[in-house]
Coordinates of N, CA and C in Angstrom, one line a residue:
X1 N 51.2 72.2 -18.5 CA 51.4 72.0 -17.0 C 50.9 73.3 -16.4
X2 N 49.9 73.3 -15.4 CA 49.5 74.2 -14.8 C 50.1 75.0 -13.5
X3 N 50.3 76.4 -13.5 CA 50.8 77.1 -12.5 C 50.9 76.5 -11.2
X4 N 52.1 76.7 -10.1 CA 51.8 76.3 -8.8 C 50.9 77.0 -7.9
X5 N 50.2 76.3 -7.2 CA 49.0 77.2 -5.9 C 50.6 78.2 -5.5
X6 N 50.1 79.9 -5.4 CA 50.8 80.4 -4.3 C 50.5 80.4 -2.7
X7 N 49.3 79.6 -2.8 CA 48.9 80.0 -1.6 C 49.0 77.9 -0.7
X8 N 48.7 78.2 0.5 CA 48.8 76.7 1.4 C 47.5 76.7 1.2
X9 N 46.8 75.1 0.9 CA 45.4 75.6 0.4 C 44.7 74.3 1.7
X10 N 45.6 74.2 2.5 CA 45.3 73.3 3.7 C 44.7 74.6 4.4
X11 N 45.5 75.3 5.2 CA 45.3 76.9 5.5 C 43.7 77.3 5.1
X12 N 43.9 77.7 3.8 CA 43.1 77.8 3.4 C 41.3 77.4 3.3
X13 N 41.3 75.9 3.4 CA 40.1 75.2 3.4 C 39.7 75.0 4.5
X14 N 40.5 75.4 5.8 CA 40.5 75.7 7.3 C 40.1 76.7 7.3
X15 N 40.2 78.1 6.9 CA 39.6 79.6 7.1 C 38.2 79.3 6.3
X16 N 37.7 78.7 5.3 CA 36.7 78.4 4.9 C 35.6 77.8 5.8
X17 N 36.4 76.9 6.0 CA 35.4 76.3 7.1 C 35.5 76.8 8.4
X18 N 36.5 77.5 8.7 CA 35.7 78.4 9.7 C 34.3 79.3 10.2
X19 N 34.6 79.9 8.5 CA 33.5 81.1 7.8 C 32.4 79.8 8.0
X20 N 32.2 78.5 7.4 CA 31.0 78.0 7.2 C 30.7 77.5 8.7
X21 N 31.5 76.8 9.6 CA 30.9 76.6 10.6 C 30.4 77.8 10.8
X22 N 30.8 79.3 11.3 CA 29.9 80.1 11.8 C 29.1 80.7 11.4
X23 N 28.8 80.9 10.4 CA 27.7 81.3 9.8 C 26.3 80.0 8.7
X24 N 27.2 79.3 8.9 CA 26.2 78.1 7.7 C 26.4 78.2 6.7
X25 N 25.4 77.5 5.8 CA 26.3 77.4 4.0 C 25.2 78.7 3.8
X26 N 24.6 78.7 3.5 CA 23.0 79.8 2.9 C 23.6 81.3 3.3
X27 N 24.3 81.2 4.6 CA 25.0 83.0 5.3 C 25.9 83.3 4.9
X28 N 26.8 82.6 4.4 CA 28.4 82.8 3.9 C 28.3 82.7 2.4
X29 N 28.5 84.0 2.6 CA 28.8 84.4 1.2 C 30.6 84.6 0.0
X30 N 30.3 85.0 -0.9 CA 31.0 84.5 -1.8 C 32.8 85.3 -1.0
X31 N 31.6 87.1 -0.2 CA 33.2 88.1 0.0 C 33.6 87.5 1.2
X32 N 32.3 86.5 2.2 CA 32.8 86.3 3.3 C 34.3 85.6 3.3
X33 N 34.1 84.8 2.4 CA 34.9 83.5 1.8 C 36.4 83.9 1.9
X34 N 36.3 85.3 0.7 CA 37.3 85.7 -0.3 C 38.2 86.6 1.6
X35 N 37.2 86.9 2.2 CA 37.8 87.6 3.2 C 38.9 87.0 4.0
X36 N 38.2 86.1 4.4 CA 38.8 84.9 5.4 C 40.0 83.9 5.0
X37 N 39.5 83.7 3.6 CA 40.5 82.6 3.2 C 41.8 83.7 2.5
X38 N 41.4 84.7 2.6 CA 42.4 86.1 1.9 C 43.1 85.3 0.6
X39 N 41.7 84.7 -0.2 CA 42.5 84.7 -1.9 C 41.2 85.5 -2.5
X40 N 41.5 85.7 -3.7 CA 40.2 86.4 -4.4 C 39.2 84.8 -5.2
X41 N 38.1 85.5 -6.0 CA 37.4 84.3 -6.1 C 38.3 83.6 -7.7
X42 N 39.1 83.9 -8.4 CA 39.5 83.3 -9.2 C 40.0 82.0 -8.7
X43 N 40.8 82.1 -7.8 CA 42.2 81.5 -6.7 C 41.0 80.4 -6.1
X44 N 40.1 80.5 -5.2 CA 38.9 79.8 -5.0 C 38.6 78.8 -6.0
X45 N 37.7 79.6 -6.8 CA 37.4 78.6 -8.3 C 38.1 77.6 -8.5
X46 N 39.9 78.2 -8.9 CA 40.1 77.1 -9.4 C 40.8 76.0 -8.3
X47 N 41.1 76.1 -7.2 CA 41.2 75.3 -6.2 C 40.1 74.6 -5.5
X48 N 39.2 75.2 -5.5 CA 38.3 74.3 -4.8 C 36.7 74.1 -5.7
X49 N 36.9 74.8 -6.6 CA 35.6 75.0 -7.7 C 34.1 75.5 -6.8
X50 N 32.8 75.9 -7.1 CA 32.1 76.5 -6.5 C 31.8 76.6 -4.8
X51 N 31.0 77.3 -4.8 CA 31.1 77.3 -3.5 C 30.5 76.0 -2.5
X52 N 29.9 75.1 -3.1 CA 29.0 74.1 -2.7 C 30.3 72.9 -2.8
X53 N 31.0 73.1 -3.5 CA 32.3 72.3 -3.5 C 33.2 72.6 -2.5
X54 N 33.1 73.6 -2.8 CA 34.2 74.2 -1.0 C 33.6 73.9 0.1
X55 N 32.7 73.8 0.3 CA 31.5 73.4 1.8 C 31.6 72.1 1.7
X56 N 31.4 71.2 1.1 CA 31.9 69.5 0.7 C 33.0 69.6 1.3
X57 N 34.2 70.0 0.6 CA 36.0 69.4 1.1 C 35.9 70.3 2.3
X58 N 35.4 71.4 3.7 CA 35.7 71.7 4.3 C 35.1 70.7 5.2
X59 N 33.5 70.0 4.6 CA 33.2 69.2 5.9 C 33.7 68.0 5.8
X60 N 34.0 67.5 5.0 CA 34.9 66.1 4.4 C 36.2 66.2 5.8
X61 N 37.0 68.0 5.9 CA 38.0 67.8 6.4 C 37.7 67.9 7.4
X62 N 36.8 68.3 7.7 CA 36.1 68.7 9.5 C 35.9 66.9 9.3
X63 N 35.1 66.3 8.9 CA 34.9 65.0 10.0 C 36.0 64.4 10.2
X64 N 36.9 63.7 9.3 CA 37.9 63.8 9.6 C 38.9 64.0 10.2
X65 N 39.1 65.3 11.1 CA 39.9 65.6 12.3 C 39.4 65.8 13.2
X66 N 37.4 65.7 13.4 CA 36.5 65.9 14.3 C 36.5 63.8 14.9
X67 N 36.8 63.0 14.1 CA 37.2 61.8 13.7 C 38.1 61.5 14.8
X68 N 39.1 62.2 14.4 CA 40.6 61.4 15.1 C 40.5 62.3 16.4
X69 N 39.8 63.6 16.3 CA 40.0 64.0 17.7 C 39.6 63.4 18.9
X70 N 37.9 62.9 18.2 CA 37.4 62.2 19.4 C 38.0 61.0 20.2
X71 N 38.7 60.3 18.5 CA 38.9 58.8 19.0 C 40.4 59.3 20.3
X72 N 40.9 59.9 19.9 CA 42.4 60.3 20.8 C 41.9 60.7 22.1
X73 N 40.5 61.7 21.8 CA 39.9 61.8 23.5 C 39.6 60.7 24.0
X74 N 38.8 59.5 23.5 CA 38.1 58.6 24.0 C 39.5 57.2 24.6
X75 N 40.4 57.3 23.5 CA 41.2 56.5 24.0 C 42.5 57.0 25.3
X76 N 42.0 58.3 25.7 CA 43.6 58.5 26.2 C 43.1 57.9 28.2
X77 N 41.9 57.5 28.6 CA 41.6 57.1 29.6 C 41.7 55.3 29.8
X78 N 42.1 54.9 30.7 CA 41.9 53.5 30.6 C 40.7 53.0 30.7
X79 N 39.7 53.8 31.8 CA 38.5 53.5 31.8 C 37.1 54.1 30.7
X80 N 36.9 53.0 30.0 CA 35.8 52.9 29.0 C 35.0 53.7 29.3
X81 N 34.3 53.8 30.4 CA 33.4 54.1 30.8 C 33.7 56.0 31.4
X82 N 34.3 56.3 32.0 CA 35.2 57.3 32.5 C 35.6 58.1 31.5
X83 N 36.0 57.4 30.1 CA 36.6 58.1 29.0 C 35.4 58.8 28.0
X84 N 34.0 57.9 28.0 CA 33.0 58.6 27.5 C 32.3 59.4 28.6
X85 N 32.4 59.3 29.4 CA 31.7 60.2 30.9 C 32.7 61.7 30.6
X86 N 33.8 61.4 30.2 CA 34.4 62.7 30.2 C 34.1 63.5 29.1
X87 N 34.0 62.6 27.8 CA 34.3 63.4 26.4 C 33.0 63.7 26.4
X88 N 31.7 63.4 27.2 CA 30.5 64.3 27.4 C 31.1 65.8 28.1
X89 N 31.3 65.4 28.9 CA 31.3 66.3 30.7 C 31.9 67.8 29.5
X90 N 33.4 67.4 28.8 CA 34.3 68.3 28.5 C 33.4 69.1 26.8
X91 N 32.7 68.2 26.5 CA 31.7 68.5 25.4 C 31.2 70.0 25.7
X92 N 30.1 69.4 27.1 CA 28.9 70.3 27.8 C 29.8 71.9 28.5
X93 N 31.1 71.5 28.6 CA 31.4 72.3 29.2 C 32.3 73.2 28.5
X94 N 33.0 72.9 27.3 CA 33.5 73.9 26.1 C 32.1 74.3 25.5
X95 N 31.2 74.1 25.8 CA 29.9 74.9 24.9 C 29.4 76.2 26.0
X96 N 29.8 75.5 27.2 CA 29.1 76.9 28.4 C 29.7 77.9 28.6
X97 N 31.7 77.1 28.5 CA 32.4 78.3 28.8 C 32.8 78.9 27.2
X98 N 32.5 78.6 26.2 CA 32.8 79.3 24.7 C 32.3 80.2 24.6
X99 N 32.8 81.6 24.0 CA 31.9 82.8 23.7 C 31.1 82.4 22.3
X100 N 31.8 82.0 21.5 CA 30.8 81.1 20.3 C 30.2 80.0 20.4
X101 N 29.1 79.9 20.4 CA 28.4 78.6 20.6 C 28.0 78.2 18.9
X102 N 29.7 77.6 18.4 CA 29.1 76.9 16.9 C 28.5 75.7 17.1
X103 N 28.6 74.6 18.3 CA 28.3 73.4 17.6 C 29.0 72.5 17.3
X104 N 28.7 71.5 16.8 CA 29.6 70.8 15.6 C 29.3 71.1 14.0
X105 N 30.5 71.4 13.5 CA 30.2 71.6 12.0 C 29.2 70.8 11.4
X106 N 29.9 69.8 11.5 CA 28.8 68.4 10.9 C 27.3 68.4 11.3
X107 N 26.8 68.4 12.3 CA 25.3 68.4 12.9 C 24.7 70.1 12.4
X108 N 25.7 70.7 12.3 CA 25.0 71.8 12.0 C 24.8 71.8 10.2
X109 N 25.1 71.1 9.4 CA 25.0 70.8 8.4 C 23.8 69.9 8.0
X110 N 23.6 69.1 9.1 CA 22.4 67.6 9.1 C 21.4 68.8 9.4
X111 N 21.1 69.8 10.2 CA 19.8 70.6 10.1 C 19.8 71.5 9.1
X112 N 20.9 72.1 8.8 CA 20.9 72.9 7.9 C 20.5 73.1 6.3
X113 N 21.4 71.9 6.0 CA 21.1 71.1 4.5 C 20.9 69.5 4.3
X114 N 20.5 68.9 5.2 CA 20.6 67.5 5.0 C 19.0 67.0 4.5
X115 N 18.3 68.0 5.0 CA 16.7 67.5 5.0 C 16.3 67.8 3.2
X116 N 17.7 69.0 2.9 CA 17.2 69.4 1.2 C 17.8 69.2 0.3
X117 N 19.0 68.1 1.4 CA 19.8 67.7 -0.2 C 20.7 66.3 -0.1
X118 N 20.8 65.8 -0.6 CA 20.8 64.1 -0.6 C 22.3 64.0 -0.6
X119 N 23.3 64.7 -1.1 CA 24.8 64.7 -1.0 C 24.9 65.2 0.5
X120 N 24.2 66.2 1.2 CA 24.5 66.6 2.9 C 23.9 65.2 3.8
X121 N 23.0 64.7 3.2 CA 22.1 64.3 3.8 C 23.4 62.7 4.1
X122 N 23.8 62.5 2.8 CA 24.8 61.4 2.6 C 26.0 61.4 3.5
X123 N 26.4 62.4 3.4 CA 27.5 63.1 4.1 C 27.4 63.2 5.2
X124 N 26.2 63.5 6.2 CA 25.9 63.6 7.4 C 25.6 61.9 8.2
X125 N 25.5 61.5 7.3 CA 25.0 60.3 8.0 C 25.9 59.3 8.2
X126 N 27.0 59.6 7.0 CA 28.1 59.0 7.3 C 29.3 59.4 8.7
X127 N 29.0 60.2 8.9 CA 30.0 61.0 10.0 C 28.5 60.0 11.4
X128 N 28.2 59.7 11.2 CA 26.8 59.2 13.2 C 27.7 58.4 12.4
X129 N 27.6 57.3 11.5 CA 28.2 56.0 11.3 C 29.2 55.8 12.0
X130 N 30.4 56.8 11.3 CA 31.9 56.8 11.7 C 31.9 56.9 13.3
X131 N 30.9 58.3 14.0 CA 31.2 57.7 15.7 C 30.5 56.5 16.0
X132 N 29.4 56.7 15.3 CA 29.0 55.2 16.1 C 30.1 53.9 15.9
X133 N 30.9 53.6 15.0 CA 31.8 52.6 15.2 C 32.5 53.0 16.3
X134 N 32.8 54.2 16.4 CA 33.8 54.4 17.3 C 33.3 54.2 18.9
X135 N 32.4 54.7 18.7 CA 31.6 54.1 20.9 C 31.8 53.0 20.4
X136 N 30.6 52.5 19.6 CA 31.3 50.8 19.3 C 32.5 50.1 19.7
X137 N 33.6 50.7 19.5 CA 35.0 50.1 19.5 C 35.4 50.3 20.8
X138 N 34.7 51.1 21.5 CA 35.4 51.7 23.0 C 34.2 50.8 23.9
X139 N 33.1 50.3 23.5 CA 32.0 49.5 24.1 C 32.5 48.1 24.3
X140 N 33.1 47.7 23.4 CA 33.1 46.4 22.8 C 34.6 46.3 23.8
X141 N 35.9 47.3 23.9 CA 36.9 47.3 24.6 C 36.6 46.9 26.4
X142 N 35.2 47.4 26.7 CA 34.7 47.4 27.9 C 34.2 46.0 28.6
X143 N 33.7 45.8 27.4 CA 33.3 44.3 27.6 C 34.1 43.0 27.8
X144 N 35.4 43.9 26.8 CA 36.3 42.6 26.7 C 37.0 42.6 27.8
X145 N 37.5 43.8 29.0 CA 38.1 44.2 29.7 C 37.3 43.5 31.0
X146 N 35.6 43.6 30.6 CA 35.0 43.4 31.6 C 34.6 44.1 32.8
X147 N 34.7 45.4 32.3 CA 34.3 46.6 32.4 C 32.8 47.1 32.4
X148 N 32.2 46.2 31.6 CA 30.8 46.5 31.0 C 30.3 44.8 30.9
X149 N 29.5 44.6 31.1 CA 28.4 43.3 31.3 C 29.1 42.3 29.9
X150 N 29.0 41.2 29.7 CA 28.9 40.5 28.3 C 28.2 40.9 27.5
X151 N 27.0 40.8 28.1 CA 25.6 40.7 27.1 C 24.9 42.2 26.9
X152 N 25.9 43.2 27.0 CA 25.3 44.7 27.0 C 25.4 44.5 24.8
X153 N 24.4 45.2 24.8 CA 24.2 45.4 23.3 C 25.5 46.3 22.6
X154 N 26.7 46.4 22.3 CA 27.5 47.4 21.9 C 27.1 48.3 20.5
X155 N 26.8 47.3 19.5 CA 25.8 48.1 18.5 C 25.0 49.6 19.2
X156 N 23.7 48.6 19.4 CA 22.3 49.8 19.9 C 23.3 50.6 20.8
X157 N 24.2 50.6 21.9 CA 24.5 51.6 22.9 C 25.5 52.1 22.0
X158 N 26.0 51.9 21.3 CA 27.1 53.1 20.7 C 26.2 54.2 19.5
X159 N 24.8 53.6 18.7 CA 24.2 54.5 18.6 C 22.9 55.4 19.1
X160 N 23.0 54.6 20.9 CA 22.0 55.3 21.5 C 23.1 56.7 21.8
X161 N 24.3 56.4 22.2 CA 24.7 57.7 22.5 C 25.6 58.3 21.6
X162 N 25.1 58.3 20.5 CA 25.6 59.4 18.6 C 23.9 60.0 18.8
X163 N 22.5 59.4 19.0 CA 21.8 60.1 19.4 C 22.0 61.4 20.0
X164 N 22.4 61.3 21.5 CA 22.1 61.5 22.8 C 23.5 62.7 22.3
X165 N 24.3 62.3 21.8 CA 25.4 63.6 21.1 C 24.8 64.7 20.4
X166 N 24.2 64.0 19.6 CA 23.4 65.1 18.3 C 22.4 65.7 19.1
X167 N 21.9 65.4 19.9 CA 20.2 65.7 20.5 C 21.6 66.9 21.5
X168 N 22.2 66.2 22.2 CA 23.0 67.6 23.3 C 23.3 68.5 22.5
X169 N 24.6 68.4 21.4 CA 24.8 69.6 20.6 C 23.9 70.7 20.1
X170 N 22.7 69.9 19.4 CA 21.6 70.6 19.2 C 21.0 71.6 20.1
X171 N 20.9 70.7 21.2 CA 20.2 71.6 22.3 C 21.2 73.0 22.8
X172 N 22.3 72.3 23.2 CA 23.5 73.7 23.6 C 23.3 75.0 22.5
X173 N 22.6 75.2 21.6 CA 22.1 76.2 20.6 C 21.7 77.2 22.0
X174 N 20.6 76.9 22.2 CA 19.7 77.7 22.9 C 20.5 77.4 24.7
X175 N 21.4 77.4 24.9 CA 21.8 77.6 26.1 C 21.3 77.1 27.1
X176 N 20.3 75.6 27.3 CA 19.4 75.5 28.4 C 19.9 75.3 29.8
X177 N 19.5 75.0 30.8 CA 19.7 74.8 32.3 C 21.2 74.3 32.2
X178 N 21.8 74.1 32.7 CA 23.1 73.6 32.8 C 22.5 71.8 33.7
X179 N 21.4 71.8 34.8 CA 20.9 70.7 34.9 C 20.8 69.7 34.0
X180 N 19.6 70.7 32.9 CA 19.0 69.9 32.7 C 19.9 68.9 31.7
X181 N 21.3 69.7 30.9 CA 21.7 68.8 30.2 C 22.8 67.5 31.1
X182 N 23.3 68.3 32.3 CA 23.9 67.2 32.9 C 22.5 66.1 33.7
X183 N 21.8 66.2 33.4 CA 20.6 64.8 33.9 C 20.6 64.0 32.6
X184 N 20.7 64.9 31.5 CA 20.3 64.0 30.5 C 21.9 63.3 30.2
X185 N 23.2 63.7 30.5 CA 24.2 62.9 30.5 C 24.3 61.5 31.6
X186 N 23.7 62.1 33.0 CA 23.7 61.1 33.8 C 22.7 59.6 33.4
X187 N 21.6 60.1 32.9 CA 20.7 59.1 32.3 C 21.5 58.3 31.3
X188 N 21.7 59.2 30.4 CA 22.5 58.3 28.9 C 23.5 57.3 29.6
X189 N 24.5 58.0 30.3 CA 25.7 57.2 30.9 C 25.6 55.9 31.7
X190 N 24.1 56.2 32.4 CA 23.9 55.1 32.9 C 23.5 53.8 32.5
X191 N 23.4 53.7 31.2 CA 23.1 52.9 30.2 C 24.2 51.5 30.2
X192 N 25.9 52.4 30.4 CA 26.7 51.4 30.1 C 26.5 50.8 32.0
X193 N 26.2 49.8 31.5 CA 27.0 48.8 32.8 C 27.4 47.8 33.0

């Protein structure tokens, strides 16, 4: 029977992915790790095994609470439409006023490693799936409410705007107009009707 973890390794896989959201997998290194997560690399190893394994279970846990957070944003409005108008608005607007502009973990992972490696690539595409059910479920809510047309496509519009998410996030890198991204919100939004 093997020793108990001294350490909380929830804690732990959270200071990791910290380190990895801000710097990426390729920048973060082995002391960045050992720094952040304050275990040494034995303690690492045998909890989470290399470092490519630790970037897996950190983004596994990122989508996952990146997952439940949205859905809890998206559901806490009555209005379908109002509730994604906002989880934009509040998006564009924790990127302007943050001194860090990380991003989302996950999309920064789809540019980073997804194009060169078939487990990120898998990984990443599962997380557009996961929101796209989720507009999905809040589209489809709209419709039934009668909120949103009958015959609006909820499919196609829940992944025109996991698009229109990725394409924003991406752009908020380079800081553009503050216009230009709320034109490109008002366009997308206008989609649902």
């Amino acid at each position: 029977m093997g020793r108990k973890r001294e350490f909380d390794e929830e804690k732990a896989l959270d200071a990791a992915m910290q380190v990895f959201w801000k710097k990426g997998y390729h920048a973060t290194s082995l002391s960045d790790l050992t720094t952040n997560m304050e275990l040494q690399r034995p303690s690492i190893y045998s909890a989470f095994g290399d470092k490519e394994k630790l970037f897996e279970a950190a983004l596994r846990n990122y989508t996952k609470l990146h997952i439940s957070h949205i859905r809890s944003k998206l559901q806490h409005n009555k209005s379908v439409k109002n509730a994604i108008r906002l989880f934009f608005e509040d998006l564009v607007e924790g990127e302007y006023q943050g001194n860090q502009n990380k991003g989302c973990f996950c999309i920064n992972t789809m540019v980073e490693l997804a194009p060169h490696d078939e487990k990120f690539e898998i990984l990443t595409r599962e997380h557009q799936m996961y929101l796209s059910v989720l507009f999905q479920e809040m589209i489809q809510k709209g419709i039934q409410s009668g909120e949103f047309h009958k015959d609006l496509d909820a499919k196609a519009l829940a992944q025109t705007l996991v698009v229109s998410l990725i394409g924003i996030t991406v752009l908020m890198k380079s800081r553009p107009e503050r216009s230009f991204i709320d034109n490109a919100i008002t366009s997308t939004l206008s989609l649902l009707k």
